[in-house]
PDB file of C-alpha atoms in Angstrom:
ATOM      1  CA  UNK A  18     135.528 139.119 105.441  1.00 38.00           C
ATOM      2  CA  UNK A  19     135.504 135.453 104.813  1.00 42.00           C
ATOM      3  CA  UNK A  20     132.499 133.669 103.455  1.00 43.00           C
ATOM      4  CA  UNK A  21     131.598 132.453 106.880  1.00 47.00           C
ATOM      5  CA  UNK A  22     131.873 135.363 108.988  1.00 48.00           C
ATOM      6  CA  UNK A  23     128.751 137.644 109.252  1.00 49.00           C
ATOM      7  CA  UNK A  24     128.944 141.590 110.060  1.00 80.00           C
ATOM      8  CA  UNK A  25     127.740 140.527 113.406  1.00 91.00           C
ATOM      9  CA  UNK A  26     128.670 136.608 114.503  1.00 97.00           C
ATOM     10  CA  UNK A  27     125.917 134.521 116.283  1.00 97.00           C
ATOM     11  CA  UNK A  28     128.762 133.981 118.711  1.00 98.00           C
ATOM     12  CA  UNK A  29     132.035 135.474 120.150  1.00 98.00           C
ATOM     13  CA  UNK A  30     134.484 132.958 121.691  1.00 98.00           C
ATOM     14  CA  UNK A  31     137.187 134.275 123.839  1.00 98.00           C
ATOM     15  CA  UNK A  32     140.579 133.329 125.299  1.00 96.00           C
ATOM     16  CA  UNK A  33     143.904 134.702 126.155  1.00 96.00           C
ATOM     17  CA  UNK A  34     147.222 133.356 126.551  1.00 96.00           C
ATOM     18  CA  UNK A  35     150.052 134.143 128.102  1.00 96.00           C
ATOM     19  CA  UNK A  36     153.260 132.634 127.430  1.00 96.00           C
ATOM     20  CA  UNK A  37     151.599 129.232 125.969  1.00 94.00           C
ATOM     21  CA  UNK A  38     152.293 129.753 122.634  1.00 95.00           C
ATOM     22  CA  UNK A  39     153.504 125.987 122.384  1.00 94.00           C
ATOM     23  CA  UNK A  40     149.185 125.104 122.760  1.00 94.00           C
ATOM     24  CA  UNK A  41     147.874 128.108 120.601  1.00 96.00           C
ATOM     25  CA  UNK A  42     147.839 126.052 118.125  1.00 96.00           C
ATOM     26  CA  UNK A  43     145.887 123.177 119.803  1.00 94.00           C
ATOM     27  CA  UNK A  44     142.913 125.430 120.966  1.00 95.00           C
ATOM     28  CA  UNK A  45     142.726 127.854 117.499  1.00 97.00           C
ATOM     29  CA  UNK A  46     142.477 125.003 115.262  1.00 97.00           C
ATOM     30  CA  UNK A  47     139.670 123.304 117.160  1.00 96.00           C
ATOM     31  CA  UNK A  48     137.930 126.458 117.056  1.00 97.00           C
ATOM     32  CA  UNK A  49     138.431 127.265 113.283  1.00 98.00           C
ATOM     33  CA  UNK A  50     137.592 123.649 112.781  1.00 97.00           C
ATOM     34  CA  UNK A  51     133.537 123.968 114.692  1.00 97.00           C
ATOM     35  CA  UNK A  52     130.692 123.422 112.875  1.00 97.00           C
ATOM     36  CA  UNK A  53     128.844 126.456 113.997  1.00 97.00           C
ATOM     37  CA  UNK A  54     130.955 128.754 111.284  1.00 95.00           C
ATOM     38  CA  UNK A  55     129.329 132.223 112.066  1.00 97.00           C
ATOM     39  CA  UNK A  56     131.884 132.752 115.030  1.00 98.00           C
ATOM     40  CA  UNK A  57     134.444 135.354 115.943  1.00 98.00           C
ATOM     41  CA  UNK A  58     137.641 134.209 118.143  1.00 98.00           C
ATOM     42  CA  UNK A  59     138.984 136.979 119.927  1.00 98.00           C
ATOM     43  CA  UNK A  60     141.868 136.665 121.497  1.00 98.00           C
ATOM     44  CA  UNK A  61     144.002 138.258 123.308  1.00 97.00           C
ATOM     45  CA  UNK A  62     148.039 137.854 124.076  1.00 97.00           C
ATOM     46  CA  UNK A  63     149.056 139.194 127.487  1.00 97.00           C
ATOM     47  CA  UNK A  64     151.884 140.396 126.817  1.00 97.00           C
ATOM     48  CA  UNK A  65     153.509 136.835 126.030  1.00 97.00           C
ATOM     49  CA  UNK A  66     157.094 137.168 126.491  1.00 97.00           C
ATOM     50  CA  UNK A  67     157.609 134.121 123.737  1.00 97.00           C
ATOM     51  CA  UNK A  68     156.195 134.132 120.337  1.00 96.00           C
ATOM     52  CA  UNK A  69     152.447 133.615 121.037  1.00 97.00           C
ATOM     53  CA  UNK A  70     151.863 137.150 119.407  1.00 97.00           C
ATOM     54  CA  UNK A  71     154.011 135.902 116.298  1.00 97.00           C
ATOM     55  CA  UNK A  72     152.126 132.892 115.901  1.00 97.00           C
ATOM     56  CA  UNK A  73     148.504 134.835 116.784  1.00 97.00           C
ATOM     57  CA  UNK A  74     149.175 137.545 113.627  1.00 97.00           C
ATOM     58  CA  UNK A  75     149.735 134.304 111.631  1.00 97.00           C
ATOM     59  CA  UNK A  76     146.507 132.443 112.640  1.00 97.00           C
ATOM     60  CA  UNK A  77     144.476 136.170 111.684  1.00 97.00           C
ATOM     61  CA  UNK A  78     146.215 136.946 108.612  1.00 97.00           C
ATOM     62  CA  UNK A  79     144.460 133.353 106.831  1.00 97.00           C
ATOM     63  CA  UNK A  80     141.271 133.352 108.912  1.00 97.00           C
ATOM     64  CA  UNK A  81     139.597 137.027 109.687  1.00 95.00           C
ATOM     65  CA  UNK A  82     137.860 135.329 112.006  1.00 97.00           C
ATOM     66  CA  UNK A  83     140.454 135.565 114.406  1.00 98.00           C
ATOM     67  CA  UNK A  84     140.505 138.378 116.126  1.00 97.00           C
ATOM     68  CA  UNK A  85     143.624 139.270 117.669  1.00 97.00           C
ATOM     69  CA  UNK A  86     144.116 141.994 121.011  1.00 97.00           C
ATOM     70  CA  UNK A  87     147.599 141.911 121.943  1.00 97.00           C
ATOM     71  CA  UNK A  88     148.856 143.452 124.961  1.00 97.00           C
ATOM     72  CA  UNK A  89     152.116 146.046 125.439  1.00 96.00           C
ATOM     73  CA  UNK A  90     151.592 145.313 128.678  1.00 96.00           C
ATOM     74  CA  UNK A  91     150.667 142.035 131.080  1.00 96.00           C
ATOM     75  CA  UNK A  92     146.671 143.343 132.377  1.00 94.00           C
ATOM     76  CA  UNK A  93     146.366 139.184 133.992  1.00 93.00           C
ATOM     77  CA  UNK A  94     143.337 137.194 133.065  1.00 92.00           C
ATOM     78  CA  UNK A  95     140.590 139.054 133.981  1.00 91.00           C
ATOM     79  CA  UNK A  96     141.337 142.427 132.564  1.00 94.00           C
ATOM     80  CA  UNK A  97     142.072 140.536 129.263  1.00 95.00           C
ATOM     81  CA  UNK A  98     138.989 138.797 129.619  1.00 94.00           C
ATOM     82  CA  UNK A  99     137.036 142.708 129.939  1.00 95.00           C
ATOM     83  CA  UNK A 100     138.798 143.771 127.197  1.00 96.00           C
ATOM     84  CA  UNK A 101     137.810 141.160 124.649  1.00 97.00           C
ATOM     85  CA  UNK A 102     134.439 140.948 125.701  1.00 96.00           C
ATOM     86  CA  UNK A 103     133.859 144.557 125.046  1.00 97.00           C
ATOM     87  CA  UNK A 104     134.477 144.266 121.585  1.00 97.00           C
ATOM     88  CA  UNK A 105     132.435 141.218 120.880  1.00 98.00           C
ATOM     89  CA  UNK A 106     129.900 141.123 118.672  1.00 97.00           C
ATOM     90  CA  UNK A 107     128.233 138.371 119.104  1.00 97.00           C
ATOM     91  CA  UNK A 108     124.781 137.940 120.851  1.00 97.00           C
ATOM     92  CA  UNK A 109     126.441 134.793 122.684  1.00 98.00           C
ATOM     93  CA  UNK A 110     129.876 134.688 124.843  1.00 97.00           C
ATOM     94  CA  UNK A 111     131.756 131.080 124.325  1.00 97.00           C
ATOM     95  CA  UNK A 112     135.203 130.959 126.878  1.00 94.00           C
ATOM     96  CA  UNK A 113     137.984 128.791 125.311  1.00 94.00           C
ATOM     97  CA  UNK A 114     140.445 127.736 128.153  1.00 90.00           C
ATOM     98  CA  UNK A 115     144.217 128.746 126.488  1.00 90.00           C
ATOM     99  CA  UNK A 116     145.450 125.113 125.274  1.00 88.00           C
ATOM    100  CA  UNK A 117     141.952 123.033 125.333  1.00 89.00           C
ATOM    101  CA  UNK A 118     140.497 122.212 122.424  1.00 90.00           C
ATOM    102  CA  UNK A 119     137.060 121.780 121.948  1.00 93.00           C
ATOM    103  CA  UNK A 120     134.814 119.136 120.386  1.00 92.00           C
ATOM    104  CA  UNK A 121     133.608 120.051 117.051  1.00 95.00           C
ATOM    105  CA  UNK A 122     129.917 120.486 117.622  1.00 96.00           C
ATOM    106  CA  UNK A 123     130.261 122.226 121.311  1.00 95.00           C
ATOM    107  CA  UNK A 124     129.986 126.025 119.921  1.00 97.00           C
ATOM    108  CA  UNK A 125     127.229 125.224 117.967  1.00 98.00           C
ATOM    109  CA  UNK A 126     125.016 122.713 120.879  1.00 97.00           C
ATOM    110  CA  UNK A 127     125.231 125.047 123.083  1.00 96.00           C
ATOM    111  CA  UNK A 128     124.154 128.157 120.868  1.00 98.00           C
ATOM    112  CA  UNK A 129     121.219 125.815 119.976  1.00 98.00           C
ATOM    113  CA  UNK A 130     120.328 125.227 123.944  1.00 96.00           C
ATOM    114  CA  UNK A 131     120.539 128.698 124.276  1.00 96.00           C
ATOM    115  CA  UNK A 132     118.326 129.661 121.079  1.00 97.00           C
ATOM    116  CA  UNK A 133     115.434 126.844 122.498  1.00 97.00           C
ATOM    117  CA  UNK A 134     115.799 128.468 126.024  1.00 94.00           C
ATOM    118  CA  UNK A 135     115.161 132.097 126.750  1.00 94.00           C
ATOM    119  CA  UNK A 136     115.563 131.512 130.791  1.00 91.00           C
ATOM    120  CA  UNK A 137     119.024 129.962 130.470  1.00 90.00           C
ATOM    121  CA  UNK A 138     121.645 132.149 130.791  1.00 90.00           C
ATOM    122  CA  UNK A 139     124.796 130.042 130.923  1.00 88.00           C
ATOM    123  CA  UNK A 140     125.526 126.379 129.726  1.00 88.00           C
ATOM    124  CA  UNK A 141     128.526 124.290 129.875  1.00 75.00           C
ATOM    125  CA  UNK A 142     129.196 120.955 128.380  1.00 63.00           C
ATOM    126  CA  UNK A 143     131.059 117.616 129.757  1.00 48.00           C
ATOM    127  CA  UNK A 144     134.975 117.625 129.155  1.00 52.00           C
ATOM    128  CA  UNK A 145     137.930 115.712 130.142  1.00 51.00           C
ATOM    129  CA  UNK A 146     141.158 117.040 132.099  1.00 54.00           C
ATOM    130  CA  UNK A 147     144.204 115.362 130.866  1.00 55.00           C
ATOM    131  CA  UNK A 148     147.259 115.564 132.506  1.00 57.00           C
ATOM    132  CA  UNK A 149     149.765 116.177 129.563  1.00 66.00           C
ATOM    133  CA  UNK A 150     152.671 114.634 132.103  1.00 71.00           C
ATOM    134  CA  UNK A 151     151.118 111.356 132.568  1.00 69.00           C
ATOM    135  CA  UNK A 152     148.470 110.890 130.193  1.00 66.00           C
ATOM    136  CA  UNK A 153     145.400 110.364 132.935  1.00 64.00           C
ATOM    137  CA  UNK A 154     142.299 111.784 131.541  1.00 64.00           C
ATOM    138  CA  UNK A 155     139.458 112.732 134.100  1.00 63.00           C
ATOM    139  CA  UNK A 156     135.828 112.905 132.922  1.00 53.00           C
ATOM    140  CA  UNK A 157     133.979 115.709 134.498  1.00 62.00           C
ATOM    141  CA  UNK A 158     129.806 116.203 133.608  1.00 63.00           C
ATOM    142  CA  UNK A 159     129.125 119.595 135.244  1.00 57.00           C
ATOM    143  CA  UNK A 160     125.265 119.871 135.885  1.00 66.00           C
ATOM    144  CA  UNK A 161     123.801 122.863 136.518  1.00 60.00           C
ATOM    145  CA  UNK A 162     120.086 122.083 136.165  1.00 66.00           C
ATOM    146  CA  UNK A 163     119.611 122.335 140.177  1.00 65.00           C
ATOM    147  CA  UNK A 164     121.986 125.141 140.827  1.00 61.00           C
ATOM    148  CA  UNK A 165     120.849 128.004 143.086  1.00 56.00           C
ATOM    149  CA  UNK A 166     122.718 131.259 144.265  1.00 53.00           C
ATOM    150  CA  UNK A 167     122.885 129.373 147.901  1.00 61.00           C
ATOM    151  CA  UNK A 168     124.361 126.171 145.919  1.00 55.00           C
ATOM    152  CA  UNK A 169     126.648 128.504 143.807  1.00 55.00           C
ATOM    153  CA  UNK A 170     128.161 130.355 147.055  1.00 54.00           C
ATOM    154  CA  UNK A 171     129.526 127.366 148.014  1.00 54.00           C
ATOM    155  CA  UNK A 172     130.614 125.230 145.097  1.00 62.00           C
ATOM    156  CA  UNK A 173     131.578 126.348 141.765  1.00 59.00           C
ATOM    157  CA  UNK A 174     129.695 124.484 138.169  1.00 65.00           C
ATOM    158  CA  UNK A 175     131.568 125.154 135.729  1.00 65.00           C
ATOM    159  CA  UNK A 176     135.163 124.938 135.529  1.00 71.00           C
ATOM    160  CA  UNK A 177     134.931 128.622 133.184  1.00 71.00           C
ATOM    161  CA  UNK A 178     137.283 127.080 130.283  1.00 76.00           C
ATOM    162  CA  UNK A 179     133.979 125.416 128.880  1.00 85.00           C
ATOM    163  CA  UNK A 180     130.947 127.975 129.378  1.00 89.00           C
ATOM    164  CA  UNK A 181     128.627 130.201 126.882  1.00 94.00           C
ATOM    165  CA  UNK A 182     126.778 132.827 128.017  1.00 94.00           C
ATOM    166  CA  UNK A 183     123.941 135.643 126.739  1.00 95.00           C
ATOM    167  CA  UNK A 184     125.911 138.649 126.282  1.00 96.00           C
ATOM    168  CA  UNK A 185     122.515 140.426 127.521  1.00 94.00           C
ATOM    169  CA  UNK A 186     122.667 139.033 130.772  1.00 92.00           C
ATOM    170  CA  UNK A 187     126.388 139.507 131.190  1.00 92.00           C
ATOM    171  CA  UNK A 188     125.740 143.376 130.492  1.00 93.00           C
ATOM    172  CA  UNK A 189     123.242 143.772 132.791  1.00 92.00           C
ATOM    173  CA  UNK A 190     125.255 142.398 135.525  1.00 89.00           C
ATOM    174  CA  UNK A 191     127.688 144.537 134.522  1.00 88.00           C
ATOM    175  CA  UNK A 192     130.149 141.549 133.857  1.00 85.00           C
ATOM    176  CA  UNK A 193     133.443 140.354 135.191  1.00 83.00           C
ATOM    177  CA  UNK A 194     135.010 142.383 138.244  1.00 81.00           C
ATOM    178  CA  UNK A 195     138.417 143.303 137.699  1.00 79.00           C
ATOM    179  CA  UNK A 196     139.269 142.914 141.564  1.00 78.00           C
ATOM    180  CA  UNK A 197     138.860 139.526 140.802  1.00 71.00           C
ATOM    181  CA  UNK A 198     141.819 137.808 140.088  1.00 71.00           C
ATOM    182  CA  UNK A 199     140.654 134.025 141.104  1.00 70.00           C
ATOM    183  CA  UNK A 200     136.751 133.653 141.030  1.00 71.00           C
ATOM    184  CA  UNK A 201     135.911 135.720 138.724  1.00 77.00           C
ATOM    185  CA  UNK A 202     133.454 132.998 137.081  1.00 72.00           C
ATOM    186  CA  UNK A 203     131.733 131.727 140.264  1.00 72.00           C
ATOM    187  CA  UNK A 204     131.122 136.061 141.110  1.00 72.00           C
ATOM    188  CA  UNK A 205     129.623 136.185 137.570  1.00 77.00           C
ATOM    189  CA  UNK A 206     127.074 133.150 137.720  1.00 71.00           C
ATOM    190  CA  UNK A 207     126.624 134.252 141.570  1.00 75.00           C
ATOM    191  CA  UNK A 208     124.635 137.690 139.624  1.00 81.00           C
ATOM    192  CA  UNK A 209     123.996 136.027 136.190  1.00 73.00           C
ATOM    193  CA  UNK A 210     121.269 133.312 138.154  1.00 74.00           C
ATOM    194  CA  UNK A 211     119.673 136.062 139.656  1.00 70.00           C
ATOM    195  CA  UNK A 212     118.955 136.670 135.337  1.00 66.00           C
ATOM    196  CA  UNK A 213     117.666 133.082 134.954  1.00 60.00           C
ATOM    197  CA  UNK A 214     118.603 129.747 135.213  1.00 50.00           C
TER     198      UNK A 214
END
């Protein structure tokens, strides 16, 4: 156990890849590199058919906070997403979108929004989309301060890659589907808001 990583993390960030090995690096070393240290990163490998497994082992053999679940066998996104979540141990959920990389202080803000707010259930955080073929970057500033479940059925937050969530809440709503395979965020928040705000 390293001399940041606690028996049980204040947060669990997951993401999977599948055949991206070429950005694992980009996303793991923004993680490793957050200021909030008491963190686990699970994540899981779906059965890559290049070397992302190769390169995952690698990444967990010189930080134990990187978990690693690789797959025999491609499960798709949300099964992956069921898996690692069920052996989190951390009181909040963080999802990394496979190839972003996060600002340094993001894990640890929105723990702290979460800490100062017992209603909220889920948070997200501003990010850019950058289009790695020609460079534009997009600024999107998700607000969720005035969503509803009527609001939600028809337009979607969070774009997923950026949220953190209670693990409490996502338990009681008895989490991800795995009949989802596109949606799967929008049908969480849909039951996680009837939890709080």
């Amino acid at each position: 156990m390293s001399e940041f990583q606690a028996a049980k993390p204040r947060v669990s960030i997951i993401t999977g890849f599948y055949n991206r090995a070429h950005v694992l690096s980009r996303t793991l070393d923004a993680l490793l590199a957050q200021s909030e240290t008491d963190i686990e990163i699970i994540v899981f490998d779906d059965a890559s058919k290049d070397d992302t497994a190769v390169r995952l082992r690698e990444y967990a053999r010189s930080d134990n906070r990187v978990v690693p679940l690789i797959f025999e066998k491609n499960k798709g996104f949300v099964r992956g997403l069921l898996d690692a979540i069920s052996i989190a141990k951390g009181d909040y959920i963080a999802i990394q979108g496979s190839g972003d990389a996060s600002a340094p202080d993001r894990i640890r803000k929105q723990a702290d929004v979460l800490d100062a707010n017992p209603d909220v259930v889920v948070v997200g955080c501003h990010y850019d989309n950058i289009f790695e073929d020609t460079g534009l970057r997009r600024h999107r500033r998700p607000d969720a301060a005035k969503a509803t479940f009527k609001t939600l059925q028809h337009r979607n937050v969070f774009s997923h890659g950026e949220v953190m969530f209670r693990r409490s809440a996502y338990d009681q709503t008895s989490g991800y589907r795995p009949e989802f395979r596109f949606a799967q965020d929008r049908d969480l928040w849909l039951r996680m808001i009837q939890q709080g705000s």
